[in-house]
Amino acid sequence: MRAMRAEGFSGYKDLKLTDIPKPAVSDGRVLIRITAAGVTPLEHTILSGGYPRAKAPLVLGGEGAGVVEEGGGTAFPVGSRVMFTGPYGVSENGTYSEWVAVRKENLCLIPENIENVSAAGLPVADLTAQMTLGFAGFAKGKTVLSPAIGGSVGNAVTQVARAQGARHAISTTTNHAKAQQARSLGFNEVIDLSVEKLSDGVRRITAGYGADIVIDAIGGEVLSEALGTLAPGGSLTTLGYSAGRKATIDVTDLIWKRASMKSFSLFAQPADVWSTAWSVIFPLLQCGAVKPIVAKTFPLTEAADALRYLIEGRPFGRVVLTI
């Protein structure tokens, strides 16, 4: 089968089209014919040598969508459309390929109203959104801030929180054109950081109250500024570092507000947390309350260009490979 495999971890040039054996189905695994694969910043981190757990050669790709060919049983009959994420593309070959043998517990059926291309780029972001909101004590009427409306996690948290009754579901962008695009798509609580400070924007939107919950996938100085927007008793969850691995915080933002700060890793969560999250996300997708946004698709053979576009182009929405 065709696959885009990292032969080394020293940049885009190491991602090569290759022909490798089609995976065999074993106990607990379901053979999926991949039709689309999500492209995420983790693949860039791995390809750049920044993820020690990954070993080359390795087919990249941690999330995808496709059709069940074998081994799905009654839960996932042959021909079913499914989406998934897991350790694929990290500790074993991933979705930048024509077939993957997927653990059954990682699979979720795709709602009829969602196309495979859209489904391929949503598992990591939407599961992360639902789980982090749940761990932070989200309930109807809470105010949520998740920076970077054009990014997968920022967008997913904003949509999932809004769909479940958030009082305010706030996000940000540093790009004026993206702020306008966000508003045209119905995201009316986006702070344009090119004209307004984050703290001022949150204060304006919440009438001085602040954010009950911050879900930050950006890191760096964004984390520092977001921490300062917390309302009394609020919490910040950090899970990414695209803006930098180091941040300086003002500890009084935690102490005086009796606030808390925690971290999150999707793949460290137990199976029951995954199934609970999917049970919430599926109906939100089904009814259209949450809508995945795809910025651009690339063919499998252009995986390196897709990654470059994601990292350097910073698009509004997900980047997906079609296979």
Coordinates of C-alpha atoms in Angstrom, one line a residue:
M1 CA 0.0 0.0 0.0
R2 CA 1.0 3.6 -0.5
A3 CA 2.1 5.6 2.6
M4 CA 4.0 8.8 3.4
R5 CA 6.7 7.7 5.7
A6 CA 9.2 9.7 7.7
E7 CA 12.6 8.1 6.9
G8 CA 14.2 10.4 9.4
F9 CA 13.4 13.3 11.7
S10 CA 15.2 16.3 10.2
G11 CA 12.5 18.1 8.4
Y12 CA 10.0 18.0 5.5
K13 CA 12.6 16.4 3.1
D14 CA 12.5 13.2 5.2
L15 CA 8.8 12.6 4.4
K16 CA 8.8 10.1 1.4
L17 CA 6.2 8.2 -0.5
T18 CA 6.8 4.5 -0.1
D19 CA 5.1 1.1 -0.6
I20 CA 4.7 -0.9 2.5
P21 CA 2.7 -4.1 3.4
K22 CA -1.0 -3.7 4.1
P23 CA -1.6 -4.2 7.8
A24 CA -3.1 -7.5 9.0
V25 CA -6.1 -7.6 11.3
S26 CA -5.5 -9.1 14.8
D27 CA -7.7 -9.4 17.9
G28 CA -9.1 -6.1 18.9
R29 CA -8.1 -4.4 15.7
V30 CA -10.3 -3.3 12.8
L31 CA -9.0 -2.8 9.3
I32 CA -9.9 0.7 8.0
R33 CA -9.5 1.8 4.4
I34 CA -8.4 5.4 5.0
T35 CA -10.1 8.1 2.9
A36 CA -8.8 11.2 4.7
A37 CA -6.2 12.0 7.3
G38 CA -6.0 15.0 9.6
V39 CA -2.8 17.0 9.6
T40 CA -1.8 18.2 13.1
P41 CA 1.1 20.2 14.6
L42 CA 2.3 16.9 16.3
E43 CA 3.4 15.5 12.9
H44 CA 5.5 18.6 12.4
T45 CA 7.0 18.2 15.9
I46 CA 7.8 14.5 15.2
L47 CA 9.3 15.3 11.7
S48 CA 11.4 18.0 13.2
G49 CA 12.9 15.6 15.8
G50 CA 11.1 17.2 18.7
Y51 CA 9.3 14.1 20.0
P52 CA 11.7 11.5 21.5
R53 CA 9.1 8.7 21.7
A54 CA 8.8 8.5 18.0
K55 CA 11.3 6.3 16.1
A56 CA 12.0 6.4 12.3
P57 CA 11.0 5.0 9.9
L58 CA 7.4 5.9 10.8
V59 CA 4.2 6.6 8.8
L60 CA 2.9 9.8 10.3
G61 CA -0.7 10.7 11.0
G62 CA -2.6 10.6 14.3
E63 CA -6.2 10.9 13.2
G64 CA -8.3 10.0 10.2
A65 CA -11.5 8.8 8.7
G66 CA -12.3 5.8 6.5
V67 CA -14.4 2.8 5.8
V68 CA -14.4 -0.5 7.8
E69 CA -13.1 -3.4 5.7
E70 CA -12.7 -6.2 8.3
G71 CA -12.9 -7.0 12.0
G72 CA -15.5 -4.4 13.1
G73 CA -18.2 -6.9 14.3
T74 CA -21.7 -5.7 15.0
A75 CA -20.6 -2.3 16.4
F76 CA -18.7 -1.3 13.2
P77 CA -20.1 -3.4 10.3
V78 CA -18.2 -3.7 7.0
G79 CA -18.8 -0.6 5.0
S80 CA -19.3 1.7 8.1
R81 CA -17.8 5.1 8.0
V82 CA -15.6 5.7 11.0
M83 CA -13.2 8.4 12.5
F84 CA -10.5 7.8 15.1
T85 CA -7.4 9.0 16.8
G86 CA -4.9 7.2 19.0
P87 CA -1.2 6.4 19.2
Y88 CA -1.0 6.1 15.4
G89 CA 1.8 8.0 13.8
V90 CA 3.7 8.1 17.1
S91 CA 4.3 4.6 18.5
E92 CA 3.0 2.8 15.4
N93 CA 2.3 3.6 11.7
G94 CA -0.4 6.2 11.2
T95 CA -3.0 7.6 8.9
Y96 CA -0.8 9.0 6.1
S97 CA -1.5 5.7 4.3
E98 CA -4.2 3.7 2.5
W99 CA -5.0 1.3 5.4
V100 CA -4.6 1.3 9.2
A101 CA -5.4 -1.5 11.7
V102 CA -7.2 0.5 14.4
R103 CA -8.0 -0.5 17.9
K104 CA -11.7 -0.9 18.2
E105 CA -11.9 1.3 21.3
N106 CA -10.5 4.2 19.3
L107 CA -13.3 4.2 16.7
C108 CA -16.4 6.3 16.4
L109 CA -19.1 6.2 13.7
I110 CA -19.3 9.3 11.6
P111 CA -22.7 11.0 11.6
E112 CA -24.5 10.9 8.3
N113 CA -24.4 14.7 7.8
I114 CA -20.6 14.8 8.2
E115 CA -18.3 14.1 5.2
N116 CA -15.2 12.0 5.7
V117 CA -12.9 14.9 4.9
S118 CA -14.5 17.0 7.7
A119 CA -14.5 14.0 10.1
A120 CA -10.8 13.2 9.5
G121 CA -9.7 16.4 11.2
L122 CA -12.0 16.5 14.2
P123 CA -11.2 13.6 16.6
V124 CA -8.1 15.1 18.4
A125 CA -9.5 18.7 18.7
D126 CA -13.1 17.8 19.6
L127 CA -12.2 15.1 22.1
T128 CA -9.7 17.5 23.7
A129 CA -12.3 20.2 23.9
Q130 CA -14.9 18.0 25.5
M131 CA -12.6 16.3 28.0
T132 CA -10.8 19.5 29.1
L133 CA -14.1 21.3 29.6
G134 CA -15.4 18.4 31.6
F135 CA -12.3 18.2 33.8
A136 CA -12.5 22.0 34.4
G137 CA -16.1 21.7 35.7
F138 CA -17.9 23.2 32.7
A139 CA -21.6 23.8 33.1
K140 CA -24.3 25.8 31.3
G141 CA -23.8 29.5 32.1
K142 CA -20.0 29.3 32.5
T143 CA -17.7 31.7 30.6
V144 CA -14.9 30.0 28.5
L145 CA -11.8 31.4 26.8
S146 CA -9.8 29.3 24.3
P147 CA -7.3 31.4 22.3
A148 CA -6.7 31.0 18.5
I149 CA -10.1 30.7 16.8
G150 CA -8.4 29.6 13.6
G151 CA -6.6 26.7 15.3
S152 CA -8.2 23.3 15.8
V153 CA -8.4 23.2 19.6
G154 CA -9.4 26.9 20.0
N155 CA -12.1 26.5 17.5
A156 CA -13.4 23.2 18.9
V157 CA -13.5 24.4 22.5
T158 CA -15.4 27.5 21.4
Q159 CA -17.9 25.5 19.4
V160 CA -18.4 22.7 22.0
A161 CA -18.7 25.2 24.9
R162 CA -21.2 27.3 23.0
A163 CA -23.2 24.3 21.9
Q164 CA -23.6 23.3 25.6
G165 CA -24.8 26.6 26.8
A166 CA -21.7 28.7 27.7
R167 CA -22.6 32.2 28.8
H168 CA -19.6 33.4 26.7
A169 CA -17.4 31.3 24.4
I170 CA -14.5 33.6 23.7
S171 CA -11.5 33.1 21.4
T172 CA -8.8 35.3 19.9
T173 CA -6.8 35.9 16.7
T174 CA -3.7 38.0 16.0
N175 CA -4.9 38.5 12.4
H176 CA -7.5 41.1 11.5
A177 CA -8.6 39.2 8.4
K178 CA -9.2 36.1 10.5
A179 CA -11.2 38.1 13.0
Q180 CA -13.5 39.2 10.2
Q181 CA -13.7 35.6 8.8
A182 CA -14.5 34.3 12.3
R183 CA -17.4 36.8 12.7
S184 CA -18.7 35.9 9.2
L185 CA -18.9 32.3 10.4
G186 CA -20.9 33.3 13.5
F187 CA -18.1 33.5 16.1
N188 CA -19.1 36.8 17.6
E189 CA -16.9 36.7 20.7
V190 CA -13.5 36.8 19.1
I191 CA -10.9 39.3 20.4
D192 CA -8.8 40.8 17.6
L193 CA -5.4 41.1 19.2
S194 CA -4.2 43.4 16.5
V195 CA -6.4 46.1 17.9
E196 CA -7.1 45.1 21.5
K197 CA -5.3 43.4 24.4
L198 CA -6.5 40.0 25.5
S199 CA -7.3 41.2 29.0
D200 CA -9.2 44.2 27.7
G201 CA -11.2 42.0 25.3
V202 CA -12.3 39.6 28.0
R203 CA -13.1 42.4 30.4
R204 CA -15.3 44.0 27.7
I205 CA -17.2 40.9 26.7
T206 CA -17.8 39.7 30.3
A207 CA -18.5 43.1 31.7
G208 CA -15.5 42.8 34.0
Y209 CA -16.2 39.3 35.3
G210 CA -13.5 37.3 33.5
A211 CA -13.3 33.7 32.3
D212 CA -14.4 30.8 34.5
I213 CA -12.4 28.4 32.3
V214 CA -9.4 28.9 30.0
I215 CA -8.3 26.1 27.7
D216 CA -4.9 27.1 26.2
A217 CA -3.3 25.2 23.4
I218 CA -0.9 28.0 22.5
G219 CA 1.5 28.4 25.4
G220 CA 4.2 31.2 25.5
E221 CA 3.0 34.7 26.4
V222 CA -0.5 33.8 25.4
L223 CA -0.7 31.5 28.4
S224 CA 0.6 34.3 30.7
E225 CA -2.0 36.8 29.4
A226 CA -4.8 34.3 29.5
L227 CA -4.1 33.4 33.1
G228 CA -4.7 37.0 34.0
T229 CA -8.2 36.9 32.6
L230 CA -9.5 34.3 35.1
A231 CA -12.5 35.0 37.2
P232 CA -12.4 34.2 40.9
G233 CA -12.2 30.4 41.4
G234 CA -11.4 29.9 37.7
S235 CA -9.1 27.4 36.1
L236 CA -6.6 27.3 33.3
T237 CA -5.7 24.1 31.4
T238 CA -2.6 24.1 29.3
L239 CA -2.1 21.5 26.6
G240 CA 0.0 23.0 23.8
Y241 CA 3.0 25.2 23.1
S242 CA 2.9 26.4 19.5
A243 CA 3.7 29.9 20.7
G244 CA 6.5 28.7 22.9
R245 CA 7.4 26.2 25.6
K246 CA 8.2 28.8 28.2
A247 CA 6.0 31.4 29.9
T248 CA 6.3 33.8 32.8
I249 CA 3.3 34.0 35.0
D250 CA 2.1 36.3 37.8
V251 CA 1.4 34.0 40.7
T252 CA -1.1 36.5 42.1
D253 CA -3.3 35.7 39.2
L254 CA -3.7 32.4 40.9
I255 CA -3.4 33.3 44.6
W256 CA -5.7 36.3 44.8
K257 CA -8.4 34.7 42.6
R258 CA -8.2 31.3 44.3
A259 CA -7.7 30.0 40.8
S260 CA -6.0 26.8 39.6
M261 CA -3.8 25.7 36.7
K262 CA -3.5 22.2 35.3
S263 CA -2.2 20.3 32.3
F264 CA -3.9 17.8 29.9
S265 CA -2.7 15.0 27.6
L266 CA -5.4 13.4 25.4
F267 CA -3.7 10.0 25.1
A268 CA -3.2 9.7 28.8
Q269 CA -6.9 9.4 29.4
P270 CA -8.6 6.1 30.1
A271 CA -11.0 4.4 27.7
D272 CA -14.1 5.3 29.6
V273 CA -13.3 9.0 29.4
W274 CA -13.0 8.7 25.6
S275 CA -16.3 6.9 25.3
T276 CA -18.0 9.5 27.4
A277 CA -16.6 12.3 25.4
W278 CA -17.7 10.7 22.1
S279 CA -21.2 10.3 23.5
V280 CA -21.4 14.0 23.9
I281 CA -19.7 15.1 20.7
F282 CA -21.6 12.7 18.3
P283 CA -25.1 14.3 18.9
L284 CA -23.6 17.8 18.7
L285 CA -22.2 16.9 15.3
Q286 CA -25.4 15.2 14.3
C287 CA -27.6 18.2 15.0
G288 CA -25.1 20.7 13.5
A289 CA -24.4 22.5 16.7
V290 CA -20.7 21.7 16.1
K291 CA -19.3 22.0 12.6
P292 CA -15.8 21.1 11.7
I293 CA -14.1 23.7 9.5
V294 CA -11.7 22.5 6.8
A295 CA -9.3 25.1 5.4
K296 CA -7.7 23.1 2.7
T297 CA -7.1 19.6 1.4
F298 CA -4.0 18.0 -0.1
P299 CA -3.5 14.7 -1.8
L300 CA -1.5 12.1 0.1
T301 CA 1.6 12.6 -2.0
E302 CA 1.7 16.3 -0.9
A303 CA 1.8 15.6 2.8
A304 CA 4.9 17.7 3.3
D305 CA 3.2 20.7 1.6
A306 CA 0.2 20.1 3.8
L307 CA 2.3 20.2 6.9
R308 CA 4.1 23.3 5.8
Y309 CA 0.8 25.0 5.0
L310 CA -0.5 24.2 8.5
I311 CA 2.6 25.4 10.3
E312 CA 3.7 28.3 8.2
G313 CA 0.4 29.4 6.6
R314 CA -1.6 29.3 9.9
P315 CA -4.9 28.7 8.1
F316 CA -8.4 29.1 9.6
G317 CA -9.6 25.5 10.0
R318 CA -8.2 22.0 9.6
V319 CA -5.8 20.7 7.0
V320 CA -6.7 17.3 5.6
L321 CA -5.0 14.8 3.3
T322 CA -7.3 13.0 0.8
I323 CA -6.4 9.4 0.1

